[in-house]
Coordinates of C-alpha atoms in Angstrom, one line a residue:
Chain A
X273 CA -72.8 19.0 4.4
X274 CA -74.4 21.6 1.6
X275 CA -72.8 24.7 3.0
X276 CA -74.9 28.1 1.6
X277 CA -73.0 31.4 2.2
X278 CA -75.3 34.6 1.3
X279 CA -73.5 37.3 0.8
X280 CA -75.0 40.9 2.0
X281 CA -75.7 43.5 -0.5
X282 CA -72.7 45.7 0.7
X283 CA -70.5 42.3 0.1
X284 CA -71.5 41.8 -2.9
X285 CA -71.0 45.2 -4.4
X286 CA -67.5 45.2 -3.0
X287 CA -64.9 42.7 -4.4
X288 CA -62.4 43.6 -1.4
X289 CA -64.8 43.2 1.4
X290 CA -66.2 39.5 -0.4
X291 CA -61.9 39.2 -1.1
X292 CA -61.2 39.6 2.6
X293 CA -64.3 36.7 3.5
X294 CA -62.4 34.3 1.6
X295 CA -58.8 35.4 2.8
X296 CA -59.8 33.8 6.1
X297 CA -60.9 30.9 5.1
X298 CA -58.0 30.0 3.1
X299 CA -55.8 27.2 4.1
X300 CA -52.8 27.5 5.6
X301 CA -53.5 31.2 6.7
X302 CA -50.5 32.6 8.8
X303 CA -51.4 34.3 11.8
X304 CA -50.1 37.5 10.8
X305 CA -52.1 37.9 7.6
X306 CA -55.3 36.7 9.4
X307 CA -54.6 39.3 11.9
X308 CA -54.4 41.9 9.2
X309 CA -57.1 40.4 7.2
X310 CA -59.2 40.8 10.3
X311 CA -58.2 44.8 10.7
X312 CA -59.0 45.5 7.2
X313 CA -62.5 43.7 7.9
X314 CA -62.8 46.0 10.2
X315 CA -61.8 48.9 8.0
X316 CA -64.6 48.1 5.9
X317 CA -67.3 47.4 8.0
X318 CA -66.8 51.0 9.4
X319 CA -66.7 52.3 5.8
X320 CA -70.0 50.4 5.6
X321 CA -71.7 52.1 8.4
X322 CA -70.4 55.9 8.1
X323 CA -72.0 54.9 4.2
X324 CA -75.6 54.8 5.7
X325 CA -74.8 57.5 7.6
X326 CA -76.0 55.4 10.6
X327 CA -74.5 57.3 13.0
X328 CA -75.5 61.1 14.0
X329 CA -72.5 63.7 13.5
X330 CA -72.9 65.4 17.3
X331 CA -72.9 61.8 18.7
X332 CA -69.9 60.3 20.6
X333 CA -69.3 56.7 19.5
X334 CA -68.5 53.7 21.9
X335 CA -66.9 51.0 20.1
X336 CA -67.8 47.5 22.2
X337 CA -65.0 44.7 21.3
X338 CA -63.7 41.9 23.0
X339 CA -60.3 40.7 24.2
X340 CA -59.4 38.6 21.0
X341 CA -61.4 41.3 18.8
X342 CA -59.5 44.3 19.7
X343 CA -56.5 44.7 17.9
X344 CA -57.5 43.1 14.6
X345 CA -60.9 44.0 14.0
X346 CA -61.9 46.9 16.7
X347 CA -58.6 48.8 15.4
X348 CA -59.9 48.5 12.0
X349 CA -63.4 49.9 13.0
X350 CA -61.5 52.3 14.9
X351 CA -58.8 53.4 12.3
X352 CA -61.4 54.1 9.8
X353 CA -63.9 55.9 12.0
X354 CA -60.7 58.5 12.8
X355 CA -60.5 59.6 9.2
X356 CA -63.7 61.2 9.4
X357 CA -64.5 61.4 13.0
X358 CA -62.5 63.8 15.5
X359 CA -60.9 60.4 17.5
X360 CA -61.6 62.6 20.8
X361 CA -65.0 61.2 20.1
X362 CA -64.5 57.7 20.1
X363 CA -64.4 55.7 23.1
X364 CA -63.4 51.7 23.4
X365 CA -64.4 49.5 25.3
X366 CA -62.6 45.9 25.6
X367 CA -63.9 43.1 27.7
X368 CA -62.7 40.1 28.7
X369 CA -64.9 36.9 28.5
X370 CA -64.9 33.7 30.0
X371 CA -67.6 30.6 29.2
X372 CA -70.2 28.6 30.9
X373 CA -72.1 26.1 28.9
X374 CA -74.2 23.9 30.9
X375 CA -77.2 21.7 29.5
X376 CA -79.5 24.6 27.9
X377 CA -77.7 27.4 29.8
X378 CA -74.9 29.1 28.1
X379 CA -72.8 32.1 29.9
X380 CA -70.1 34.3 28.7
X381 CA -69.3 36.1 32.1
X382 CA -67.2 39.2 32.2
X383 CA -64.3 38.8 33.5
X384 CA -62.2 42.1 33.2
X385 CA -63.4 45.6 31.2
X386 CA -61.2 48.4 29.8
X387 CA -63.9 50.8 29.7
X388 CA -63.5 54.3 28.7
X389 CA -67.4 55.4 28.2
X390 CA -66.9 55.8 32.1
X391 CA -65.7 59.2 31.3
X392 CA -69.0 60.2 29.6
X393 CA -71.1 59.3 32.5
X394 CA -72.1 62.6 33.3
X395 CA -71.9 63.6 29.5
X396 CA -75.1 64.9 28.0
X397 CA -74.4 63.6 24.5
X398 CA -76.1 60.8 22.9
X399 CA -74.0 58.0 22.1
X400 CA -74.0 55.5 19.3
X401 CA -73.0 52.1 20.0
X402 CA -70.7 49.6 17.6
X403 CA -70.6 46.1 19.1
X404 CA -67.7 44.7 16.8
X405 CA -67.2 40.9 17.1
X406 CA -65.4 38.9 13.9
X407 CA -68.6 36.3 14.4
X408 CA -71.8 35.9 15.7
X409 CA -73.0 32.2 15.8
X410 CA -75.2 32.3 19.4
X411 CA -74.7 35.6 20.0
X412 CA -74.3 34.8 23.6
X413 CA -71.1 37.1 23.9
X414 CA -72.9 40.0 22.2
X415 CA -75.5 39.9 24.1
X416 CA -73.8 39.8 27.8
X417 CA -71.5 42.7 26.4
X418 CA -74.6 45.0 25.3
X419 CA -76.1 44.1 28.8
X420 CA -73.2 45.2 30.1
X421 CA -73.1 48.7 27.7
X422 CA -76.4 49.1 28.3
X423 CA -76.3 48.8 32.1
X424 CA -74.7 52.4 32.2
X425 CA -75.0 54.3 29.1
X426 CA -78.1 55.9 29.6
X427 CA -78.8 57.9 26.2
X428 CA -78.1 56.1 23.0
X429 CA -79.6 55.8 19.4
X430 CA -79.0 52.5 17.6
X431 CA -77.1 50.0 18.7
X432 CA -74.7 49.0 15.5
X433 CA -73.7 45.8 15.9
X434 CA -71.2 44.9 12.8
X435 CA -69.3 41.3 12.3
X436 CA -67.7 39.9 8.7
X437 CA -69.7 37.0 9.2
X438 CA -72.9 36.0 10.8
X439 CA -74.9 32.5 11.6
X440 CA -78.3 32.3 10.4
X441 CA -80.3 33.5 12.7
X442 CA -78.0 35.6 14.4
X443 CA -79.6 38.8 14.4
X444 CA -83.2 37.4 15.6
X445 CA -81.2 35.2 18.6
X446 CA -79.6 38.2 19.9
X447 CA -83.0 40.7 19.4
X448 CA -85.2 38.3 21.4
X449 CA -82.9 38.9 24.4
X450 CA -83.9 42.5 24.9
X451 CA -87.2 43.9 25.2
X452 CA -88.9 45.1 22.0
X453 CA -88.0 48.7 22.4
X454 CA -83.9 48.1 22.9
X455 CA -83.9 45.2 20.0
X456 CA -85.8 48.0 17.8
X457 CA -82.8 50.1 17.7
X458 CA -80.3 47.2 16.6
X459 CA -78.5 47.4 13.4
X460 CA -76.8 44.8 12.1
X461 CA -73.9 45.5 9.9
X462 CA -72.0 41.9 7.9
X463 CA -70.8 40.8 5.1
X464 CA -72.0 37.0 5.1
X465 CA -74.2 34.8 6.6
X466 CA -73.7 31.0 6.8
X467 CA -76.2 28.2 8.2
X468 CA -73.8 25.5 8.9
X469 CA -71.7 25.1 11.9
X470 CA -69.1 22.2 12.6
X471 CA -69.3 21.2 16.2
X472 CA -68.7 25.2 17.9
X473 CA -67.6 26.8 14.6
X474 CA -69.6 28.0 11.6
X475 CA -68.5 26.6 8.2
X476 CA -66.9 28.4 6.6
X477 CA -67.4 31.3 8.9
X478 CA -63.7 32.6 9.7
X479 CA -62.2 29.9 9.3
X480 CA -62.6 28.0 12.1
X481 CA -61.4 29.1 15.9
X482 CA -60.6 32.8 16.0
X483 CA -58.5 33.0 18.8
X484 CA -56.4 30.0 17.6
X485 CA -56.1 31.5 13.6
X486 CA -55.5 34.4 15.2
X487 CA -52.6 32.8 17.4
X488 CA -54.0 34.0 21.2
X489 CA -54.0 30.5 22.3
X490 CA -58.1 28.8 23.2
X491 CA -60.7 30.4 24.7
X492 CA -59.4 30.2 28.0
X493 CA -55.4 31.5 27.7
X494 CA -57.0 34.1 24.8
X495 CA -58.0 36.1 28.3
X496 CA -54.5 36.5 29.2
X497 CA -53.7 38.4 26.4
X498 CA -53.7 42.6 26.7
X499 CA -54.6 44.5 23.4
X500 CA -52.2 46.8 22.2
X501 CA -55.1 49.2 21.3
X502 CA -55.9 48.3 25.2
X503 CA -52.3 49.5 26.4
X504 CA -51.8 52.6 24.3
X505 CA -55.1 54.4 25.3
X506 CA -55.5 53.6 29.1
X507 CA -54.1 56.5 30.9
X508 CA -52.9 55.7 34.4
X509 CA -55.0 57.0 36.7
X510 CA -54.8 60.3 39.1
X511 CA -56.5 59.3 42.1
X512 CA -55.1 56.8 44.2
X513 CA -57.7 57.0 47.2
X514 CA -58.6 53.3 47.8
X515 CA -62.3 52.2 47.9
X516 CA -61.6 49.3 50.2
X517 CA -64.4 48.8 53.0
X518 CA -63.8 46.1 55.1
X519 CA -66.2 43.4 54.8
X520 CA -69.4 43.4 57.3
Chain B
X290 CA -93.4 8.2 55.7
X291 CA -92.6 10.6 52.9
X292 CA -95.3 13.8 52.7
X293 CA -95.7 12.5 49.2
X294 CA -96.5 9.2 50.3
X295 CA -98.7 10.6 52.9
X296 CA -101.0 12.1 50.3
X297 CA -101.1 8.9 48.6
X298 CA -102.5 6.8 51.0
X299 CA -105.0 9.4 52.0
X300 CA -106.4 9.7 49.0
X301 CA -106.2 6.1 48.4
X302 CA -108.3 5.3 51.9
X303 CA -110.7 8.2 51.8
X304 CA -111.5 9.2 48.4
X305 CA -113.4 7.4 45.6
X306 CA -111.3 5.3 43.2
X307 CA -111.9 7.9 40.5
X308 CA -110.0 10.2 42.1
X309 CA -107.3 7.9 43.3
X310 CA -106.7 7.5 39.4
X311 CA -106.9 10.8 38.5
X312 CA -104.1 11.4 40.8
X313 CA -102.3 8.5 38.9
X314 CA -102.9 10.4 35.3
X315 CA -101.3 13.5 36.9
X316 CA -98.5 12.1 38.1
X317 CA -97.7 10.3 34.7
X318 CA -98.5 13.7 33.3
X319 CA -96.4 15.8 35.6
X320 CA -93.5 13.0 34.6
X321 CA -93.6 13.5 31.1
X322 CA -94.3 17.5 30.8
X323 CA -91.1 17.9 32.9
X324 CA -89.0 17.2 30.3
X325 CA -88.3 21.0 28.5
X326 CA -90.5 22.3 31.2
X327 CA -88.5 25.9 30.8
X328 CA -91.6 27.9 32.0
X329 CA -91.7 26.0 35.4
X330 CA -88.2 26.1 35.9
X331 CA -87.9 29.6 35.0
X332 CA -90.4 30.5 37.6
X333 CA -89.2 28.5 40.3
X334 CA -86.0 30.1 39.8
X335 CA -87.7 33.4 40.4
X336 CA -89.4 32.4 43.3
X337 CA -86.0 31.7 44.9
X338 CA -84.9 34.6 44.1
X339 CA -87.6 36.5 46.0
X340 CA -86.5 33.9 48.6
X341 CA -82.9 34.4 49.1
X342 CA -83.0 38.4 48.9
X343 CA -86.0 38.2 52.2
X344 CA -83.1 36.4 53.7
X345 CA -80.5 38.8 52.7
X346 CA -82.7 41.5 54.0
X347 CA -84.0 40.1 57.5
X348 CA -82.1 36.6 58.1
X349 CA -83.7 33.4 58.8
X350 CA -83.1 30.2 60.7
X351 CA -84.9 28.0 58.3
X352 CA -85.0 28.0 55.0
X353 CA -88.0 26.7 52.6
X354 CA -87.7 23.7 50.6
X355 CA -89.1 23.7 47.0
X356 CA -90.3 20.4 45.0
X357 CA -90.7 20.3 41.7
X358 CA -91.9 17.4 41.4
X359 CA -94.6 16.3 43.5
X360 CA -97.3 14.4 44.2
X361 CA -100.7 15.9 43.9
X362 CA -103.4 18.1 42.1
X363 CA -101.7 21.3 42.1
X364 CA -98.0 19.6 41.1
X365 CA -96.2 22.0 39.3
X366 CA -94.2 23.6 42.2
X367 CA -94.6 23.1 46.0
X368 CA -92.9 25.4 48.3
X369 CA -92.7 24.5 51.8
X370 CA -91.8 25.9 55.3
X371 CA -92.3 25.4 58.8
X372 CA -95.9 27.5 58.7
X373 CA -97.0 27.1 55.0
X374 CA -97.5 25.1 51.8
X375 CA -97.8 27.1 48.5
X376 CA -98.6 24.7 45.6
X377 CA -98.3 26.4 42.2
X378 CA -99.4 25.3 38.8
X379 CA -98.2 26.9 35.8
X380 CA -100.1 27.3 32.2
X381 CA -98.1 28.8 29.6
X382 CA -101.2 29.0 27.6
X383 CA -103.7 32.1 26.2
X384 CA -106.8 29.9 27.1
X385 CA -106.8 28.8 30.3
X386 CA -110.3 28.4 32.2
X387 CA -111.4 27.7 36.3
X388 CA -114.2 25.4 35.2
X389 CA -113.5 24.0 31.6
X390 CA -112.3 20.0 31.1
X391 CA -112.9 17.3 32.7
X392 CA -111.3 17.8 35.3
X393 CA -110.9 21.6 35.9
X394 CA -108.0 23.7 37.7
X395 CA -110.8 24.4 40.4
X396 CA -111.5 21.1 41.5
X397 CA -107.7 20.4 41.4
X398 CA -107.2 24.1 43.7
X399 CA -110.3 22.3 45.9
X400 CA -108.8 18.7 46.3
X401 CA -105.0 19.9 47.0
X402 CA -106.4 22.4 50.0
X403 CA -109.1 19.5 50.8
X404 CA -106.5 16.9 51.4
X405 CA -103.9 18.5 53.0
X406 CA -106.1 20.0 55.3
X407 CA -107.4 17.0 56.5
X408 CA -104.2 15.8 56.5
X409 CA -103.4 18.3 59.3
X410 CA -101.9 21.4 57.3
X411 CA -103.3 25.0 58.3
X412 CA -101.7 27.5 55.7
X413 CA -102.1 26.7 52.2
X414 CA -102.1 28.6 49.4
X415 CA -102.9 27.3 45.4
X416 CA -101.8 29.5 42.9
X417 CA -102.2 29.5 39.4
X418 CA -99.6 30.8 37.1
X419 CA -100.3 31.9 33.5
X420 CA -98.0 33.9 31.0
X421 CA -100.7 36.3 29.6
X422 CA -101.1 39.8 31.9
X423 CA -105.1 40.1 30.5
X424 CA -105.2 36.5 31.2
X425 CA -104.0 37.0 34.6
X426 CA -106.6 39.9 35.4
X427 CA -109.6 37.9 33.8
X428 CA -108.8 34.9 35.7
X429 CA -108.0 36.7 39.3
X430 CA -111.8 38.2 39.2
X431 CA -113.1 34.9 38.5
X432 CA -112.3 32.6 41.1
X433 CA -114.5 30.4 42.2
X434 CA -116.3 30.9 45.3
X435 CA -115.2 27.5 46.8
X436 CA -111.6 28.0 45.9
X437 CA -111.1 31.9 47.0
X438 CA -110.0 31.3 50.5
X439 CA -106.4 29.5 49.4
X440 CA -106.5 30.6 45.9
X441 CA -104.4 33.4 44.0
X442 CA -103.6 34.3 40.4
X443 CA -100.1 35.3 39.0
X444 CA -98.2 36.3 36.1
X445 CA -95.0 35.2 34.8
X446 CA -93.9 35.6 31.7
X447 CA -92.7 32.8 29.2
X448 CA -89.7 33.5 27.4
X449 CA -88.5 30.1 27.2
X450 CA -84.6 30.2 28.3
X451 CA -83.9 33.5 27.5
X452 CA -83.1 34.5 31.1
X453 CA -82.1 38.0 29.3
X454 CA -85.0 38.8 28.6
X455 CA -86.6 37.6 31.6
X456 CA -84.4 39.8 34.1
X457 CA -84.5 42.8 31.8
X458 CA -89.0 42.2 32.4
X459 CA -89.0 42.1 35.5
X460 CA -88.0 44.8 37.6
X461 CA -88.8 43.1 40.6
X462 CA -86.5 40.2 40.1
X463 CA -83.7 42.9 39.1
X464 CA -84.4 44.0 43.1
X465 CA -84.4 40.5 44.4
X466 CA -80.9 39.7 42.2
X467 CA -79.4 42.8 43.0
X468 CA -79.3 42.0 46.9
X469 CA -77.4 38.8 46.4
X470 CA -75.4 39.3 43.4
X471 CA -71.7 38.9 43.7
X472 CA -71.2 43.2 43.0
X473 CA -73.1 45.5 44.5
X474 CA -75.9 47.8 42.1
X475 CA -74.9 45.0 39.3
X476 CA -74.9 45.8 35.8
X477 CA -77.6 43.5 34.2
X478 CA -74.9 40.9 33.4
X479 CA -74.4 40.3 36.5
X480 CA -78.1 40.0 37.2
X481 CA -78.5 37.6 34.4
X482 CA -75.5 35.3 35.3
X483 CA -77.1 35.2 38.6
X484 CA -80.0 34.2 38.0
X485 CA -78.6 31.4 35.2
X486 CA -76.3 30.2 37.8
X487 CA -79.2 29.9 39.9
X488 CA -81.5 28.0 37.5
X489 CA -78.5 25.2 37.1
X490 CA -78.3 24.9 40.5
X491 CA -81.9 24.4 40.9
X492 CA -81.5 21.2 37.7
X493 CA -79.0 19.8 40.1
X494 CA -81.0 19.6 42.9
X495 CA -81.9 17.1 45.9
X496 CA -85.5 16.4 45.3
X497 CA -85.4 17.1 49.3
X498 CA -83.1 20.7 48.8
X499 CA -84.0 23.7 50.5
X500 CA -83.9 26.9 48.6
X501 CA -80.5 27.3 51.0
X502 CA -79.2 24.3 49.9
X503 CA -79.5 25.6 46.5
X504 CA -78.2 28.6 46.7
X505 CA -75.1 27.1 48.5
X506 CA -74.8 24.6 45.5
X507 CA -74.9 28.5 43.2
X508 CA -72.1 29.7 45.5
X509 CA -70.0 26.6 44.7
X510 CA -70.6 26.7 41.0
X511 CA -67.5 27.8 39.0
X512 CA -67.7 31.0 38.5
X513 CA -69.7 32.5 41.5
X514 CA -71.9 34.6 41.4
X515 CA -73.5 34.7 44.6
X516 CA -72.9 36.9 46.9
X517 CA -71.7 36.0 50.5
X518 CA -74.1 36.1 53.3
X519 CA -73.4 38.5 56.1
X520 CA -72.3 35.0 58.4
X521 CA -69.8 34.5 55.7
X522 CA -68.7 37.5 55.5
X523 CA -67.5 37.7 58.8
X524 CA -65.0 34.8 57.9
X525 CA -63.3 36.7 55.1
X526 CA -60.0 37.8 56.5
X527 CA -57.9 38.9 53.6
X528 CA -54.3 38.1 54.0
X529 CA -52.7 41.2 55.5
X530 CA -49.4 40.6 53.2
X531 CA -51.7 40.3 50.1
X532 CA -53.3 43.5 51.5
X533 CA -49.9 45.2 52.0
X534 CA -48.8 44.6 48.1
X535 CA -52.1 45.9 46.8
X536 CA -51.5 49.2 48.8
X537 CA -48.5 49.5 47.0
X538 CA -49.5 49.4 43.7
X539 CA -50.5 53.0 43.0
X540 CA -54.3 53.7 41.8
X541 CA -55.7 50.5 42.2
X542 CA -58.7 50.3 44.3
X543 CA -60.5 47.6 45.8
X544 CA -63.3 45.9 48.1
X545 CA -64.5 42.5 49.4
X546 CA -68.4 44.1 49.6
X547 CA -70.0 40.6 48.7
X548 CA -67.1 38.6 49.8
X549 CA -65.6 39.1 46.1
X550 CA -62.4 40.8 44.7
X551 CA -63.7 43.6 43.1
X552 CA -60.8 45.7 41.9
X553 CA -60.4 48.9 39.6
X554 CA -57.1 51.0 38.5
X555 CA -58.4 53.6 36.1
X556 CA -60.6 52.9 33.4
X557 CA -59.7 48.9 33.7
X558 CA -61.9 47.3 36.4
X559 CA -62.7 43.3 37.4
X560 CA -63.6 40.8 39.6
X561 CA -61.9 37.8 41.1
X562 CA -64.8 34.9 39.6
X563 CA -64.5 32.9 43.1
X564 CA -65.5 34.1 46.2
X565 CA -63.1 34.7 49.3
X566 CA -63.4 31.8 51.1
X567 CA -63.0 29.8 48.6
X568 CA -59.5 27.5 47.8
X569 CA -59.4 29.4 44.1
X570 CA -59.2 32.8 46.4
X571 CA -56.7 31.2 48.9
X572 CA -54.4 29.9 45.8
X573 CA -54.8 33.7 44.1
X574 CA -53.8 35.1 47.2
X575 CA -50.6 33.1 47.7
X576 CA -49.8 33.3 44.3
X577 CA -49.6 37.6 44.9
X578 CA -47.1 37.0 47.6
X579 CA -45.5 34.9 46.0
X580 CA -44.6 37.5 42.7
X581 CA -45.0 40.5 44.7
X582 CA -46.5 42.7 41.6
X583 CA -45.1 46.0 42.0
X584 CA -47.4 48.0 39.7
X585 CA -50.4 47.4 38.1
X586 CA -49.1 46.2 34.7
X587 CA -47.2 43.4 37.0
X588 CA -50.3 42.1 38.8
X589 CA -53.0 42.5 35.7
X590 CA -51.2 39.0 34.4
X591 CA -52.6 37.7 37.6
X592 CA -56.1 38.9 38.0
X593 CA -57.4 36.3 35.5

């Protein structure tokens, strides 16, 4: 298999971000360094955006992650973002995904959401979007989160959407999902692309299964973890009047 | 006898031998442009959609059936109920003519209404289905006199399998989705696992199945996403004990609306991914009486 990694041009002006790439493919990788390998990633790919001033300075920014994303590489994004933005402006949300893949049709339903953009529902700001995932190879999770973003933030600019490593093809898979003018505010943020993939993983991608290297068990028991990040920002909430309606 | 079989015969014992092949050719034809037919299947899927949320809305005792595969002129989809046939045929094309070919789409709108007819049928309707909106309009003011009567012209869109796409285009469909979706006002997730769910259940099918029968087969699909029907709902009967815990554990809030767990404490929200009558429901219910969460963070580990 001839494996062709292209580095993008912030990559390959910056020896820790191309550094970091090849940290995760390493052999024998403990899960703690791939966990902070991950974070600092993240650190970078925010240090990547703010650098093309990609986001608006009166926008609030809702950074999209999943489960197994959230305390590695969403914390990175996050951390960095807070140096320079007040963190009162910065929301997170974390989902939780599960997986359908039968014959042509592949599914990654939503199966829990640690929203906090809720609170800007009635907020007249415009928003920019980061959808932070450590890989995009069908871009079938990216896509059912943005639907799911999209759904109920009303007033955004450009969607970010910022992974270490992407598959060939990535960015077009995920912008023919959307109509023309949602896809035309996508921007895609990475450090490599790679056009080989071994059975579900790209080569040399991350390294092989993420939630695995980075020791949350497969994709199913992955969903039983809860993010640090997750558990130190969700407040408890005041109201305790129940929604229940019995079922007609 | 089969309907299909029916139609054979007919045209075997009344019409020239010409067209007795010609049926042959389209058979073959039909046969081998099933396989990676995604533009027929995507709009069959649709049309059960607009289906199933009629019966959502008003109720019905019988339920079409829908045949992909069929015998006849206009093959591409037959829908069929007690007082109508709708035959549809689909060209995912940006040339696509009444009269052009050797055998045009007219004469194959005129033979499918001929033959059933005099096979005893009183409501049919041929449509033809194209994926080009100007293509649409042109063809609709150009239908032949002789085929006007039973004959329609629609436009679907062809976005091969991105069912993404497709939900997000049509704002109808979003309607027809949204009354049968597992959550009520779904986010377009929802709508778009919907609709996939339904499209696999529609590959599985009997070559007999009702749209019902279809949906049924989406309901049982792991996860769910259809929504009960108000005859199911009536059978949901949360367990009172289950019931009791949740009450205790402070700011959660929750519903069966579509005969799903739908719960939310705070900013953290979810739904159980099988319905309420099913055994996966009955095991997650048991298995909350069992542990007895006292707070939220207790029952969280159980909610997936």
């Amino acid at each position: 298999m001839k494996i062709t990694r292209r580095l993008s041009s912030f990559a390959s002006k910056s020896r820790e971000a191309s550094d970091l790439l090849d940290a995760l493919v390493s052999k024998d990788i403990s899960s703690d360094i791939y966990r902070s390998v991950m974070q600092q990633l993240g650190e970078k790919l925010a240090e990547n955006i703010l650098e093309t001033k990609s986001i608006p300075d009166t926008n609030k920014i809702q950074v999209v992650c999943t489960v197994e994303d959230a305390d590695f590489l969403a914390k990175g994004v996050i951390d960095y973002l807070q140096r320079y933005i007040d963190s009162s402006n910065i929301f997170l949300t974390c989902i939780w995904n599960s997986k359908v893949r039968d014959g042509r049709v592949s599914l990654s339903p939503i199966l829990k959401i640690y929203d906090e953009s809720k609170s800007l529902a009635s907020d007249s700001d415009k928003t920019s979007i980061i959808v932070v995932k450590s890989i995009i190879s069908g871009a079938c999770v990216v896509k059912t989160n943005l639907l799911r973003v999209l759904s109920s933030v009303k007033d955004y600019d450009d969607v970010l959407v910022a992974a270490p490593v992407l598959l060939e093809g990535a960015q077009s898979r995920l912008q023919d999902e959307f109509p023309h003018q949602i896809a035309s505010k996508f921007k895609f943020f990475w450090f490599a692309t790679d056009d080989q993939k071994d059975g579900d993983n790209v080569v040399p991608g991350i390294g092989g299964s993420v939630y695995e290297l980075l020791n949350l068990g497969d994709e199913v028991s992955k969903n039983r973890y809860l993010p640090d990040i997750v558990k130190s920002r969700r407040d408890k909430p005041q109201s305790n009047q129940p929604f229940y309606t019995p079922a007609m | 006898m089969d309907k299909n079989q029916k139609f054979i015969d007919h045209v075997k014992s009344k019409y020239d031998p010409g067209v007795f092949a010609y049926l042959g050719n389209k058979r073959q034809g039909g046969d081998s442009g099933k396989k990676g037919s995604r533009y027929e299947d995507n709009f069959a899927t649709y049309l059960m959609c607009t289906y199933i949320e009629k019966f959502f809305a008003v109720g019905s005792e019988s339920w079409p059936s829908v045949h992909d595969q069929i015998v006849g002129f206009v093959d591409d989809l037959h829908i069929e109920s007690e007082d109508e046939l709708l035959f549809f045929q689909c060209k995912n094309s940006k040339s696509v003519s009444w009269t052009t070919g050797k055998h045009t789409i007219a004469e194959d709108f005129s033979l499918q209404n001929q033959i059933w007819s005099e096979l005893g049928e009183k409501s049919i309707t041929t449509t033809l289905v194209v994926s080009c909106q100007n293509l649409m309009r042109l063809l609709s003011s150009a239908i032949p006199d002789e085929i006007k009567p039973h004959s329609d012209v629609m436009w679907f869109p062809c976005l091969d399998g991105r069912h993404s796409a497709l939900v997000q285009t049509l704002p109808d469909l979003q309607q027809a989705l949204s009354s049968f979706s597992r959550v009520s006002n779904p986010p377009l997730d929802e709508m778009v696992a919907t609709f996939s769910m339904l499209s696999i259940a529609f590959a599985q099918k009997n070559p007999e199945s009702s749209i019902w029968d279809i949906f049924c087969r989406a309901q049982d699909l792991n996860p769910s996403f259809m929504a009960l029907t108000s005859e199911q709902l009536k059978r949901v009967r949360p367990n009172t004990e289950f019931e009791s815990i949740l009450a205790k554990i402070e700011g959660l809030t929750y519903n069966f609306k579509r005969g799903f767990f739908a719960w939310e404490w705070g900013n953290t929200s979810g739904i159980y991914p099988h319905n309420c009558l099913s055994t996966d429901f009955f095991s997650f219910q048991t298995r909350i009486i069992k542990f007895k969460p006292r707070d939220f963070d207790e029952l969280e580990a159980h909610l997936i």
